[in-house]
Short mmCIF file of C-alpha atoms in Angstrom, two decimals:
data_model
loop_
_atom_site.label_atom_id
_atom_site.label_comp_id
_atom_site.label_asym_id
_atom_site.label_seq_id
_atom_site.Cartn_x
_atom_site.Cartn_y
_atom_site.Cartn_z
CA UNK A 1 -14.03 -142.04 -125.57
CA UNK A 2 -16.42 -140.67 -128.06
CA UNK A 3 -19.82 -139.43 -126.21
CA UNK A 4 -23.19 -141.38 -127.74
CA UNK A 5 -26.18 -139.30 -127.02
CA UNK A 6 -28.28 -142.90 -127.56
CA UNK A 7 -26.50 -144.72 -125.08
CA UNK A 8 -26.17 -141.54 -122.89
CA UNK A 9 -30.28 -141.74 -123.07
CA UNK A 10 -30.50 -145.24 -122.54
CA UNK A 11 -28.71 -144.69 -119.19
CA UNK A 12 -30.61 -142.23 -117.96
CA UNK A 13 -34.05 -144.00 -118.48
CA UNK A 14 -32.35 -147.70 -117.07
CA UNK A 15 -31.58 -145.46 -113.67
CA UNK A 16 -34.94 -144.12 -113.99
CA UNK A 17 -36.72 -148.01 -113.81
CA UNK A 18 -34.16 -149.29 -111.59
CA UNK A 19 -35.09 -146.59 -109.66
CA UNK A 20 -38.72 -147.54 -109.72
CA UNK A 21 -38.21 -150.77 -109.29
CA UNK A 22 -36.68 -150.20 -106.34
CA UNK A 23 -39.41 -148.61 -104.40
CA UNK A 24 -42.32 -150.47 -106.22
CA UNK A 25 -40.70 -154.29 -107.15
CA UNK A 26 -42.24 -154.71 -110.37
CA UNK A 27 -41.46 -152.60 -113.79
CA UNK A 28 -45.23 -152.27 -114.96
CA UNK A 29 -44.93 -148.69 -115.21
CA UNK A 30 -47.49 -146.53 -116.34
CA UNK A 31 -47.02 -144.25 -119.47
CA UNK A 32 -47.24 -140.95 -118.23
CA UNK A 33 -44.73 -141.70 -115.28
CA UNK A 34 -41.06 -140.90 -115.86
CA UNK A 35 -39.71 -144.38 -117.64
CA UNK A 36 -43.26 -146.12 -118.05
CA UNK A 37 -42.91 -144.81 -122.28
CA UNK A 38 -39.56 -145.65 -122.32
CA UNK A 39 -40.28 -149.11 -121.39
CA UNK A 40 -43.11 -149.59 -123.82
CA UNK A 41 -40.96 -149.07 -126.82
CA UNK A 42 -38.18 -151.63 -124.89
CA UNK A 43 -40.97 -154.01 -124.91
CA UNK A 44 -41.99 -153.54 -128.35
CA UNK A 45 -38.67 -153.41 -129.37
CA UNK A 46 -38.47 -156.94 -127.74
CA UNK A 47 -41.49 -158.26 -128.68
CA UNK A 48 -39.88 -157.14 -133.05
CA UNK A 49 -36.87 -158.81 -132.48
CA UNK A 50 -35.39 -155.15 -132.15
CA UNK A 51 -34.32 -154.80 -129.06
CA UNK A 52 -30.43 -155.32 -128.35
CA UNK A 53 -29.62 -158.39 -126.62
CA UNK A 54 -27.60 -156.70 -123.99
CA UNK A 55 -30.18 -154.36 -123.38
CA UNK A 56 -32.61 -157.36 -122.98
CA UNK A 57 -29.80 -158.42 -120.62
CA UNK A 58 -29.82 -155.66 -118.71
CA UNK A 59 -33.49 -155.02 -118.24
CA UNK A 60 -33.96 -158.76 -117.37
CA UNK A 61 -31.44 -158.76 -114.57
CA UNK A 62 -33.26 -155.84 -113.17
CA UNK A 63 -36.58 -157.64 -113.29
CA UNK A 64 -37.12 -161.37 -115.26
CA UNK A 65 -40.56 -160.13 -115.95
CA UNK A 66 -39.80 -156.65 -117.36
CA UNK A 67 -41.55 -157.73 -120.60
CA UNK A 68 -45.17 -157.90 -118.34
CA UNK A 69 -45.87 -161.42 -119.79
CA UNK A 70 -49.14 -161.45 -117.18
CA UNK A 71 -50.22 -158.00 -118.03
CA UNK A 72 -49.07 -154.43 -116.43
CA UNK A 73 -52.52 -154.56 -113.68
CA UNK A 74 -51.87 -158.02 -112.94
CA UNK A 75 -48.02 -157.54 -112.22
CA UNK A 76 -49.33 -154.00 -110.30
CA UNK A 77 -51.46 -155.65 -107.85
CA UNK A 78 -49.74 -158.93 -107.24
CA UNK A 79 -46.29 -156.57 -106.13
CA UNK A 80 -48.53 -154.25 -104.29
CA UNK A 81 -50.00 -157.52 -102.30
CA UNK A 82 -46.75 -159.13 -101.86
CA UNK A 83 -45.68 -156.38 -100.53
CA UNK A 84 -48.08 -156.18 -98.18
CA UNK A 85 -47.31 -159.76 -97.11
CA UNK A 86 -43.45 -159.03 -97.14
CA UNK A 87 -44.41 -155.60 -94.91
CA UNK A 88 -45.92 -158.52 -91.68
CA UNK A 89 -49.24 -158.84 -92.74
CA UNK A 90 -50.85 -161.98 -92.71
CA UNK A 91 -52.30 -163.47 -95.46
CA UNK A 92 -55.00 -165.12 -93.62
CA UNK A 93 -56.14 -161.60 -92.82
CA UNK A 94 -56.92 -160.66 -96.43
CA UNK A 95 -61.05 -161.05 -96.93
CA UNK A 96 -62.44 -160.07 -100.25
CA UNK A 97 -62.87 -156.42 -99.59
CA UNK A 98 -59.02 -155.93 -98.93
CA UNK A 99 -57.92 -152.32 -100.10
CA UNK A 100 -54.43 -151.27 -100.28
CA UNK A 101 -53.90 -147.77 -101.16
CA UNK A 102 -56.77 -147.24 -103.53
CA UNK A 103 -56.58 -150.65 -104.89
CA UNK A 104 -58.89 -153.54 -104.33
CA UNK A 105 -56.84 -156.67 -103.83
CA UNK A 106 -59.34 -158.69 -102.22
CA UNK A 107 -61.37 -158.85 -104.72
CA UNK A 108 -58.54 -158.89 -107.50
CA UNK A 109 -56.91 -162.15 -105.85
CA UNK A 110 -60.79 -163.67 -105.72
CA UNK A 111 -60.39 -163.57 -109.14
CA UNK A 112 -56.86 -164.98 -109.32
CA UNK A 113 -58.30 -167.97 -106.82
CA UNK A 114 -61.70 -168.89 -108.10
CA UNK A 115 -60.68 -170.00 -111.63
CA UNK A 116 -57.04 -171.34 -110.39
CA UNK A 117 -56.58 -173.99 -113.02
CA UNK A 118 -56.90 -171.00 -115.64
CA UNK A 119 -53.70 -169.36 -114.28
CA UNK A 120 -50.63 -170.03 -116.01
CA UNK A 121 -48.21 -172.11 -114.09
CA UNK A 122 -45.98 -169.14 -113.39
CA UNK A 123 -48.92 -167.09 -111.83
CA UNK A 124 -49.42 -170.29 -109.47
CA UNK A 125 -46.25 -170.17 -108.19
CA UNK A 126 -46.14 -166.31 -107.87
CA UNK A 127 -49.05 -166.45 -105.63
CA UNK A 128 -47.82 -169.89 -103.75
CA UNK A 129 -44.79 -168.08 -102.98
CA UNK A 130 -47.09 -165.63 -101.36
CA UNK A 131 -49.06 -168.60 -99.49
CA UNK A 132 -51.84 -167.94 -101.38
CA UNK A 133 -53.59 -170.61 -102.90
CA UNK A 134 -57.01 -172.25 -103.75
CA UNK A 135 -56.48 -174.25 -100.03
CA UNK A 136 -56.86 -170.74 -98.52
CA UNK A 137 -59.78 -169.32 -100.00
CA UNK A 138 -60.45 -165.86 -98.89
CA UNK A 139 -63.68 -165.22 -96.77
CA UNK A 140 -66.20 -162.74 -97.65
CA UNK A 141 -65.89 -159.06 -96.64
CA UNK A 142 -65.70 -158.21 -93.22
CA UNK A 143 -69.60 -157.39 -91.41
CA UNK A 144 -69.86 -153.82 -91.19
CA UNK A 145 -70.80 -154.02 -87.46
CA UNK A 146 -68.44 -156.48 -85.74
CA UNK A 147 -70.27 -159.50 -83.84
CA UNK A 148 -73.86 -157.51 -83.87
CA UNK A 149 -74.20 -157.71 -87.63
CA UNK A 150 -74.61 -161.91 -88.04
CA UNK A 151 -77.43 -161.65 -85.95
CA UNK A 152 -78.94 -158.39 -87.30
CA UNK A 153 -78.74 -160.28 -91.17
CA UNK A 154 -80.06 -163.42 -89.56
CA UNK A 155 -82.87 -161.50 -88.21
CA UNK A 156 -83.24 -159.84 -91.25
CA UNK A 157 -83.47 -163.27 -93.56
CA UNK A 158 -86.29 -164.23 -90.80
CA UNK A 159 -88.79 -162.12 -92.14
CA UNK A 160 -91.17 -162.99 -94.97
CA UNK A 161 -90.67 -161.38 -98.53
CA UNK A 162 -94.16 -160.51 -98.45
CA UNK A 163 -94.16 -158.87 -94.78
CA UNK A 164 -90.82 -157.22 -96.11
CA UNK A 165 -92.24 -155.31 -98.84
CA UNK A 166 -95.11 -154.21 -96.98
CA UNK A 167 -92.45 -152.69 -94.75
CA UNK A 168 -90.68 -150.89 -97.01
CA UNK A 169 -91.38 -147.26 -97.59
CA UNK A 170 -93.78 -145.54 -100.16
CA UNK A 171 -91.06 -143.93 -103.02
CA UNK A 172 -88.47 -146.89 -102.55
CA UNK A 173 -87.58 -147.73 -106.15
CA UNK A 174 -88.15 -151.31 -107.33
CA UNK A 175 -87.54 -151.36 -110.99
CA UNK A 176 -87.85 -150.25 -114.66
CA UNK A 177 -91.10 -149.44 -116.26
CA UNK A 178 -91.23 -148.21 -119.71
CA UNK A 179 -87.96 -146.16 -119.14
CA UNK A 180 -89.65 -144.99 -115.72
CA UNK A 181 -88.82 -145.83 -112.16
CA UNK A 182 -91.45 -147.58 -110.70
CA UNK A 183 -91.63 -147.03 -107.20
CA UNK A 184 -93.53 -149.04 -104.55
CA UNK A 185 -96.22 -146.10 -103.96
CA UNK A 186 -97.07 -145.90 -107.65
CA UNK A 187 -97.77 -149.39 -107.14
CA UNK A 188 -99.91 -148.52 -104.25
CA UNK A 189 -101.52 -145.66 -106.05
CA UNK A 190 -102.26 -147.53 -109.08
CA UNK A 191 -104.40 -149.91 -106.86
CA UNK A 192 -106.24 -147.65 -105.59
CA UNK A 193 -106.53 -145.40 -108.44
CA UNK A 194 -106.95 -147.29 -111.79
CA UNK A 195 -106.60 -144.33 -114.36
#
């Protein structure tokens, strides 16, 4: 057998993704983590025409959507959220200010649900497969203080704008004004004060 330093490197990287895409279920690798470079030429490679077609082979039976057709954030958060799902979380749990991690998913599948005939077909089904679908719209974040807040909001709402502001505290900012904050008690100083 004669040794091939290229195919000896193309080895190592595909163990590198598969490894990746084992523990993560998605190949949207970033560029500065082991494989994510190595991918990016694959996919421009691919994208050429340049890419062998066994290597295309190979990469696709490791993932069908190696080449990120959706985009590497969308393809991110959706695995990180079906994880989730797959992990026994319920997706009628999932309100709009959903973090996983670091990441926002809430508000990220808002986005995928509000404009739903925008998505291609293939996202649809991705996120059906997940139960997730314009039918189950998610509900607005969560009320900071359990069954006390409605009531505090409601009671908030009650009062008049006008009564409101006279509430609020001199030095509360309420603007812009000539590239100065204007501030409730320069309002009330100006009314007393003219110049």
């Amino acid at each position: 057998m004669i040794w091939d330093d290229h195919e000896a490197a193309w080895q190592r990287n595909l163990t590198t993704v598969t490894a990746f895409h084992t523990e993560h279920g998605h190949l949207a690798i970033p560029d500065h983590q082991p494989g994510g470079r190595f991918l990016g030429i694959q996919r421009t490679r691919a994208r050429d025409n340049r890419l062998d077609p066994d290597r295309h082979t190979q990469l696709a039976a490791l993932d069908p959507d190696w080449t990120l057709p959706r985009g590497p954030d969308w393809h991110r958060k959706y695995h990180l959220l079906r994880r989730h799902i797959e992990a026994g979380n319920s997706p009628a749990a999932l309100h709009r200010d959903t973090v996983i991690g670091e990441v926002k998913v809430g508000s990220w599948l808002h986005r995928q649900l509000s404009p739903w005939d925008r998505l291609a077909p293939a996202q649809q089904a991705l996120l059906a497969r997940l139960q997730l679908t314009p039918a189950t719209p998610l509900p607005p974040s969560e009320p900071a203080g359990g069954e006390a807040a409605p009531s505090f909001l409601r009671a908030e709402r009650a009062i008049p704008p006008a009564l409101r502001r006279a509430l609020e505290p001199p030095g509360r900012c309420t603007g812009m004004d000539r590239g100065r904050r204007r501030t409730h008690h320069d309002r009330h100083v100006a009314a007393q004060d003219p110049y």
